[in-house]
PDB file of C-alpha atoms in Angstrom:
ATOM      1  CA  SER A  28      56.333  55.559 -72.771  1.00 57.00           C
ATOM      2  CA  GLU A  29      57.547  54.277 -69.422  1.00 51.00           C
ATOM      3  CA  HIS A  30      55.049  56.374 -67.531  1.00 52.00           C
ATOM      4  CA  SER A  31      52.138  55.063 -69.570  1.00 57.00           C
ATOM      5  CA  ARG A  32      53.249  51.463 -69.056  1.00 56.00           C
ATOM      6  CA  GLN A  33      53.453  51.865 -65.252  1.00 53.00           C
ATOM      7  CA  HIS A  34      50.038  53.477 -65.218  1.00 54.00           C
ATOM      8  CA  LYS A  35      48.540  50.469 -67.042  1.00 54.00           C
ATOM      9  CA  GLN A  36      50.157  48.005 -64.595  1.00 56.00           C
ATOM     10  CA  THR A  37      48.866  49.967 -61.599  1.00 57.00           C
ATOM     11  CA  THR A  38      45.375  50.046 -63.018  1.00 59.00           C
ATOM     12  CA  MET A  39      45.446  46.295 -63.761  1.00 59.00           C
ATOM     13  CA  PHE A  40      46.711  45.515 -60.253  1.00 55.00           C
ATOM     14  CA  SER A  41      43.971  47.632 -58.722  1.00 61.00           C
ATOM     15  CA  ARG A  42      41.352  45.766 -60.727  1.00 62.00           C
ATOM     16  CA  VAL A  43      42.755  42.383 -59.584  1.00 52.00           C
ATOM     17  CA  VAL A  44      42.746  43.475 -55.955  1.00 54.00           C
ATOM     18  CA  ALA A  45      39.211  44.781 -56.267  1.00 61.00           C
ATOM     19  CA  ALA A  46      38.016  41.579 -57.938  1.00 56.00           C
ATOM     20  CA  THR A  47      39.682  39.451 -55.280  1.00 57.00           C
ATOM     21  CA  THR A  48      38.134  41.500 -52.500  1.00 61.00           C
ATOM     22  CA  MET A  49      34.688  41.230 -54.059  1.00 61.00           C
ATOM     23  CA  ARG A  50      35.047  37.448 -54.475  1.00 56.00           C
ATOM     24  CA  ARG A  51      36.042  36.987 -50.851  1.00 58.00           C
ATOM     25  CA  ALA A  52      33.166  39.132 -49.716  1.00 56.00           C
ATOM     26  CA  LEU A  53      30.754  37.133 -51.902  1.00 53.00           C
ATOM     27  CA  VAL A  54      32.037  33.803 -50.595  1.00 48.00           C
ATOM     28  CA  SER A  55      31.759  35.003 -47.008  1.00 54.00           C
ATOM     29  CA  THR A  56      28.189  36.162 -47.610  1.00 55.00           C
ATOM     30  CA  CYS A  57      27.244  32.854 -49.194  1.00 49.00           C
ATOM     31  CA  ARG A  58      28.625  30.951 -46.242  1.00 49.00           C
ATOM     32  CA  ARG A  59      26.602  33.022 -43.819  1.00 52.00           C
ATOM     33  CA  VAL A  60      23.363  32.908 -45.777  1.00 48.00           C
ATOM     34  CA  ILE A  61      23.355  29.677 -47.785  1.00 44.00           C
ATOM     35  CA  ILE A  62      25.506  27.305 -45.784  1.00 44.00           C
ATOM     36  CA  PRO A  63      24.304  27.154 -42.166  1.00 48.00           C
ATOM     37  CA  THR A  64      26.862  26.682 -39.503  1.00 47.00           C
ATOM     38  CA  THR A  65      26.546  23.448 -37.517  1.00 48.00           C
ATOM     39  CA  THR A  66      27.177  23.090 -33.818  1.00 48.00           C
ATOM     40  CA  THR A  67      27.934  19.934 -31.950  1.00 48.00           C
ATOM     41  CA  THR A  68      25.717  19.340 -28.931  1.00 47.00           C
ATOM     42  CA  THR A  69      27.074  17.179 -26.179  1.00 48.00           C
ATOM     43  CA  SER A  70      24.434  15.537 -23.992  1.00 47.00           C
ATOM     44  CA  VAL A  71      25.296  15.131 -20.342  1.00 44.00           C
ATOM     45  CA  ARG A  72      23.477  12.496 -18.261  1.00 45.00           C
ATOM     46  CA  THR A  73      22.968  13.418 -14.662  1.00 44.00           C
ATOM     47  CA  PHE A  74      22.469  10.850 -11.948  1.00 43.00           C
ATOM     48  CA  SER A  75      20.004  11.407  -9.126  1.00 43.00           C
ATOM     49  CA  ALA A  76      20.908  11.073  -5.509  1.00 48.00           C
ATOM     50  CA  GLU A  77      18.216   8.410  -4.996  1.00 52.00           C
ATOM     51  CA  PRO A  78      19.465   5.002  -3.863  1.00 58.00           C
ATOM     52  CA  SER A  79      19.575   2.206  -6.402  1.00 67.00           C
ATOM     53  CA  LEU A  80      16.555  -0.061  -6.663  1.00 68.00           C
ATOM     54  CA  ILE A  81      16.594  -3.305  -4.737  1.00 68.00           C
ATOM     55  CA  PRO A  82      15.030  -6.188  -6.703  1.00 68.00           C
ATOM     56  CA  GLY A  83      11.737  -7.283  -5.179  1.00 65.00           C
ATOM     57  CA  VAL A  84      11.584  -4.433  -2.658  1.00 72.00           C
ATOM     58  CA  GLY A  85       9.666  -1.147  -2.954  1.00 69.00           C
ATOM     59  CA  LYS A  86       9.975   0.303  -6.451  1.00 74.00           C
ATOM     60  CA  GLY A  87      12.104  -2.688  -7.396  1.00 75.00           C
ATOM     61  CA  LYS A  88       9.187  -5.070  -6.926  1.00 85.00           C
ATOM     62  CA  THR A  89       8.153  -6.595 -10.242  1.00 84.00           C
ATOM     63  CA  SER A  90       5.764  -9.366  -9.203  1.00 87.00           C
ATOM     64  CA  THR A  91       3.399 -10.207  -6.366  1.00 88.00           C
ATOM     65  CA  GLY A  92       3.780 -13.926  -6.993  1.00 90.00           C
ATOM     66  CA  LEU A  93      -0.020 -14.167  -7.188  1.00 91.00           C
ATOM     67  CA  VAL A  94      -1.791 -14.967 -10.439  1.00 92.00           C
ATOM     68  CA  GLY A  95      -4.060 -12.127 -11.539  1.00 92.00           C
ATOM     69  CA  LEU A  96      -2.693  -9.610  -9.045  1.00 93.00           C
ATOM     70  CA  PRO A  97      -0.122  -7.297 -10.656  1.00 93.00           C
ATOM     71  CA  VAL A  98       2.310  -5.076  -8.806  1.00 93.00           C
ATOM     72  CA  ASP A  99       0.867  -1.693  -7.874  1.00 94.00           C
ATOM     73  CA  HIS A 100       3.402   0.939  -6.850  1.00 93.00           C
ATOM     74  CA  ASP A 101       0.505   3.260  -5.930  1.00 95.00           C
ATOM     75  CA  ALA A 102      -1.014   0.760  -3.519  1.00 96.00           C
ATOM     76  CA  ILE A 103      -0.358   2.809  -0.365  1.00 96.00           C
ATOM     77  CA  PRO A 104      -2.330   5.906  -1.440  1.00 97.00           C
ATOM     78  CA  LYS A 105      -5.061   3.558  -2.667  1.00 97.00           C
ATOM     79  CA  ILE A 106      -5.181   1.930   0.772  1.00 97.00           C
ATOM     80  CA  ILE A 107      -5.841   5.324   2.335  1.00 97.00           C
ATOM     81  CA  SER A 108      -8.535   6.324  -0.157  1.00 97.00           C
ATOM     82  CA  LYS A 109     -10.370   2.999  -0.333  1.00 97.00           C
ATOM     83  CA  TYR A 110     -10.504   2.378   3.417  1.00 97.00           C
ATOM     84  CA  GLN A 111     -11.583   5.969   3.955  1.00 98.00           C
ATOM     85  CA  ALA A 112     -14.375   5.324   1.454  1.00 97.00           C
ATOM     86  CA  LEU A 113     -15.564   2.448   3.663  1.00 97.00           C
ATOM     87  CA  LEU A 114     -15.631   4.734   6.698  1.00 97.00           C
ATOM     88  CA  ASP A 115     -17.530   7.406   4.770  1.00 97.00           C
ATOM     89  CA  ARG A 116     -20.025   4.854   3.461  1.00 97.00           C
ATOM     90  CA  MET A 117     -20.830   3.645   6.985  1.00 97.00           C
ATOM     91  CA  ALA A 118     -20.970   7.198   8.358  1.00 97.00           C
ATOM     92  CA  GLU A 119     -23.619   8.248   5.842  1.00 96.00           C
ATOM     93  CA  SER A 120     -25.700   5.097   6.363  1.00 96.00           C
ATOM     94  CA  ASP A 121     -28.365   4.433   8.993  1.00 95.00           C
ATOM     95  CA  MET A 122     -26.510   1.467  10.447  1.00 95.00           C
ATOM     96  CA  PRO A 123     -26.189   1.980  14.224  1.00 95.00           C
ATOM     97  CA  GLU A 124     -22.762   3.085  15.413  1.00 94.00           C
ATOM     98  CA  ASP A 125     -22.676   0.246  17.932  1.00 92.00           C
ATOM     99  CA  ALA A 126     -23.507  -2.443  15.358  1.00 93.00           C
ATOM    100  CA  HIS A 127     -20.944  -5.198  15.786  1.00 91.00           C
ATOM    101  CA  TYR A 128     -20.040  -5.374  12.085  1.00 94.00           C
ATOM    102  CA  ARG A 129     -19.562  -1.609  11.897  1.00 95.00           C
ATOM    103  CA  THR A 130     -17.330  -1.410  14.960  1.00 95.00           C
ATOM    104  CA  ILE A 131     -15.062  -4.175  13.652  1.00 95.00           C
ATOM    105  CA  VAL A 132     -14.751  -2.739  10.133  1.00 96.00           C
ATOM    106  CA  GLU A 133     -14.107   0.759  11.457  1.00 97.00           C
ATOM    107  CA  LYS A 134     -11.236  -0.469  13.635  1.00 96.00           C
ATOM    108  CA  VAL A 135      -9.629  -2.292  10.718  1.00 96.00           C
ATOM    109  CA  CYS A 136     -10.038   0.690   8.385  1.00 97.00           C
ATOM    110  CA  ARG A 137      -8.590   3.227  10.805  1.00 97.00           C
ATOM    111  CA  TYR A 138      -5.642   0.995  11.664  1.00 97.00           C
ATOM    112  CA  ARG A 139      -4.689   0.369   8.029  1.00 96.00           C
ATOM    113  CA  ILE A 140      -5.136   4.015   7.077  1.00 97.00           C
ATOM    114  CA  GLN A 141      -2.837   5.065   9.911  1.00 97.00           C
ATOM    115  CA  ALA A 142      -0.228   2.467   8.949  1.00 96.00           C
ATOM    116  CA  ALA A 143      -0.252   3.718   5.350  1.00 97.00           C
ATOM    117  CA  ARG A 144       0.020   7.366   6.411  1.00 97.00           C
ATOM    118  CA  ASP A 145       2.885   6.657   8.805  1.00 97.00           C
ATOM    119  CA  HIS A 146       4.882   4.764   6.150  1.00 96.00           C
ATOM    120  CA  PRO A 147       3.970   6.212   2.723  1.00 95.00           C
ATOM    121  CA  ASP A 148       7.237   5.082   1.117  1.00 93.00           C
ATOM    122  CA  ASP A 149       7.652   1.737   2.861  1.00 94.00           C
ATOM    123  CA  PRO A 150       5.147  -0.852   1.606  1.00 94.00           C
ATOM    124  CA  GLU A 151       7.000  -3.651   3.393  1.00 94.00           C
ATOM    125  CA  LYS A 152       6.451  -1.914   6.745  1.00 95.00           C
ATOM    126  CA  VAL A 153       2.751  -1.437   5.986  1.00 96.00           C
ATOM    127  CA  GLU A 154       2.494  -5.140   5.189  1.00 95.00           C
ATOM    128  CA  GLU A 155       4.259  -6.021   8.432  1.00 94.00           C
ATOM    129  CA  LEU A 156       1.947  -3.838  10.531  1.00 95.00           C
ATOM    130  CA  CYS A 157      -1.278  -4.955   8.878  1.00 95.00           C
ATOM    131  CA  ASN A 158      -0.162  -8.604   8.755  1.00 93.00           C
ATOM    132  CA  CYS A 159      -2.757  -9.502   6.169  1.00 93.00           C
ATOM    133  CA  GLY A 160      -0.910  -9.913   2.886  1.00 93.00           C
ATOM    134  CA  GLN A 161       0.852  -7.633   0.432  1.00 95.00           C
ATOM    135  CA  VAL A 162      -0.211  -4.020  -0.081  1.00 95.00           C
ATOM    136  CA  GLU A 163      -1.832  -5.035  -3.359  1.00 95.00           C
ATOM    137  CA  GLU A 164      -3.925  -7.556  -1.425  1.00 96.00           C
ATOM    138  CA  LEU A 165      -4.901  -4.905   1.137  1.00 96.00           C
ATOM    139  CA  VAL A 166      -6.267  -2.778  -1.695  1.00 96.00           C
ATOM    140  CA  GLU A 167      -8.184  -5.758  -3.065  1.00 96.00           C
ATOM    141  CA  GLN A 168      -9.579  -6.536   0.401  1.00 96.00           C
ATOM    142  CA  ALA A 169     -10.941  -2.992   0.680  1.00 97.00           C
ATOM    143  CA  GLU A 170     -12.681  -3.370  -2.671  1.00 97.00           C
ATOM    144  CA  HIS A 171     -14.237  -6.671  -1.613  1.00 97.00           C
ATOM    145  CA  GLU A 172     -15.299  -5.219   1.728  1.00 96.00           C
ATOM    146  CA  MET A 173     -17.140  -2.433  -0.059  1.00 97.00           C
ATOM    147  CA  ILE A 174     -19.192  -5.074  -1.899  1.00 96.00           C
ATOM    148  CA  VAL A 175     -20.023  -6.775   1.407  1.00 95.00           C
ATOM    149  CA  LEU A 176     -20.862  -3.443   3.045  1.00 96.00           C
ATOM    150  CA  ASP A 177     -23.267  -2.478   0.273  1.00 96.00           C
ATOM    151  CA  MET A 178     -25.009  -5.838   0.624  1.00 95.00           C
ATOM    152  CA  TYR A 179     -25.057  -5.511   4.430  1.00 95.00           C
ATOM    153  CA  LEU A 180     -26.687  -2.087   4.211  1.00 96.00           C
ATOM    154  CA  ARG A 181     -29.147  -3.138   1.525  1.00 95.00           C
ATOM    155  CA  GLU A 182     -30.350  -6.161   3.485  1.00 94.00           C
ATOM    156  CA  ARG A 183     -30.134  -4.348   6.858  1.00 94.00           C
ATOM    157  CA  TRP A 184     -28.513  -7.393   8.375  1.00 92.00           C
ATOM    158  CA  TRP A 185     -27.799  -5.694  11.691  1.00 92.00           C
ATOM    159  CA  GLU A 186     -31.526  -5.973  12.360  1.00 90.00           C
ATOM    160  CA  LYS A 187     -31.458  -9.742  11.860  1.00 86.00           C
ATOM    161  CA  ILE A 188     -28.757 -10.524  14.395  1.00 80.00           C
ATOM    162  CA  ASN A 189     -29.923 -12.336  17.531  1.00 69.00           C
ATOM    163  CA  LEU A 190     -29.126  -9.983  20.403  1.00 62.00           C
ATOM    164  CA  ASN A 191     -30.317 -12.305  23.148  1.00 63.00           C
ATOM    165  CA  PRO A 192     -27.815 -12.253  26.016  1.00 63.00           C
ATOM    166  CA  ILE A 193     -25.705 -15.329  26.621  1.00 62.00           C
ATOM    167  CA  THR A 194     -26.668 -17.093  29.818  1.00 66.00           C
ATOM    168  CA  GLU A 195     -24.070 -18.907  31.853  1.00 60.00           C
ATOM    169  CA  THR A 196     -24.923 -22.009  33.837  1.00 61.00           C
ATOM    170  CA  GLU A 197     -23.111 -23.579  36.741  1.00 59.00           C
ATOM    171  CA  PRO A 198     -20.976 -26.546  35.679  1.00 55.00           C
ATOM    172  CA  ASP A 199     -22.238 -30.014  36.477  1.00 58.00           C
ATOM    173  CA  MET A 200     -19.488 -31.444  38.636  1.00 51.00           C
ATOM    174  CA  GLU A 201     -20.846 -34.948  38.369  1.00 55.00           C
ATOM    175  CA  ASN A 202     -20.558 -34.983  34.579  1.00 58.00           C
ATOM    176  CA  GLU A 203     -17.634 -32.573  34.175  1.00 52.00           C
ATOM    177  CA  SER A 204     -15.129 -35.352  33.607  1.00 53.00           C
ATOM    178  CA  GLU A 205     -17.116 -36.987  30.815  1.00 56.00           C
ATOM    179  CA  GLY A 206     -15.208 -37.181  27.555  1.00 57.00           C
ATOM    180  CA  VAL A 207     -11.801 -36.850  29.224  1.00 55.00           C
ATOM    181  CA  ASP A 208      -9.305 -39.531  28.345  1.00 58.00           C
ATOM    182  CA  TRP A 209      -7.452 -39.939  31.625  1.00 54.00           C
ATOM    183  CA  THR A 210      -4.759 -42.079  29.995  1.00 61.00           C
ATOM    184  CA  ALA A 211      -3.840 -39.553  27.282  1.00 58.00           C
ATOM    185  CA  ASN A 212      -1.146 -36.928  27.763  1.00 60.00           C
ATOM    186  CA  ASP A 213      -1.969 -34.481  24.973  1.00 58.00           C
ATOM    187  CA  GLU A 214      -2.617 -30.789  25.635  1.00 61.00           C
ATOM    188  CA  LYS A 215      -6.389 -30.990  25.170  1.00 55.00           C
ATOM    189  CA  ASN A 216      -6.880 -33.691  27.783  1.00 62.00           C
ATOM    190  CA  ALA A 217      -4.355 -32.046  30.107  1.00 67.00           C
ATOM    191  CA  TYR A 218      -6.446 -28.879  29.992  1.00 66.00           C
ATOM    192  CA  PHE A 219      -9.665 -30.669  30.890  1.00 65.00           C
ATOM    193  CA  LYS A 220      -7.927 -32.675  33.610  1.00 65.00           C
ATOM    194  CA  GLN A 221      -6.612 -29.520  35.260  1.00 69.00           C
ATOM    195  CA  LYS A 222      -9.967 -27.840  34.923  1.00 69.00           C
ATOM    196  CA  TYR A 223     -11.677 -30.805  36.546  1.00 70.00           C
ATOM    197  CA  TYR A 224      -9.222 -30.880  39.458  1.00 73.00           C
ATOM    198  CA  ASP A 225      -9.559 -27.118  40.018  1.00 73.00           C
ATOM    199  CA  MET A 226     -13.340 -27.276  40.064  1.00 75.00           C
ATOM    200  CA  LYS A 227     -13.322 -30.324  42.326  1.00 74.00           C
ATOM    201  CA  LYS A 228     -10.983 -28.558  44.738  1.00 76.00           C
ATOM    202  CA  ALA A 229     -13.144 -25.424  44.718  1.00 76.00           C
ATOM    203  CA  LYS A 230     -16.230 -27.513  45.471  1.00 77.00           C
ATOM    204  CA  GLU A 231     -14.497 -29.298  48.370  1.00 79.00           C
ATOM    205  CA  GLU A 232     -13.346 -25.984  49.832  1.00 77.00           C
ATOM    206  CA  ALA A 233     -16.845 -24.553  49.537  1.00 76.00           C
ATOM    207  CA  GLU A 234     -18.323 -27.613  51.292  1.00 77.00           C
ATOM    208  CA  ALA A 235     -15.676 -27.411  54.002  1.00 75.00           C
ATOM    209  CA  GLY A 236     -16.444 -23.756  54.593  1.00 70.00           C
ATOM    210  CA  ALA A 237     -20.176 -24.457  54.793  1.00 68.00           C
ATOM    211  CA  SER A 238     -19.658 -27.258  57.348  1.00 67.00           C
ATOM    212  CA  LYS A 239     -17.570 -24.957  59.577  1.00 64.00           C
ATOM    213  CA  GLU A 240     -20.328 -22.338  59.578  1.00 61.00           C
ATOM    214  CA  GLU A 241     -22.821 -24.943  60.726  1.00 59.00           C
TER     215      GLU A 241
END
């Protein structure tokens, strides 16, 4: 009958819809579980506000120009530590504080330490103030000085220095002009000529003053 036929069509349609729904649900589940979703990551490079490097200056320095002495971008902190080590080594020793060697080394150490502390990011300025080579050389000098200091302390050389006072004698006016080339015009002979004339004049004035007193 017509009613029976419509009922069969409705039932078949319902089954198709149900099967389609189940298939879509299954495919969706498989995509979520089996097939991972991929995301595209975009990397963004940020630029710092630091100025660009200048070749041969500061961090841009790549060579000292000296064989066997590589660039050391940590030279300034090493200057501070190594020269402080020299000061500490002398302070803990029994070398007298007024020993000539100690006074000289202490002055050099303190000056270079101060220069490095005042300009921690400017090696060229430290080099200009110390005026004794590149910062890498200043570090090397401190290392060499420590070797000398250890030897100086071990041998107690401050005890072997002749401390006899220097005696000054009155110049011999008669022989003062010996060795002076009176025909030459170079600086050395000009100095001795002037010195001779000044001393001769001083002697004449002294003799004149003595004769007046008589």
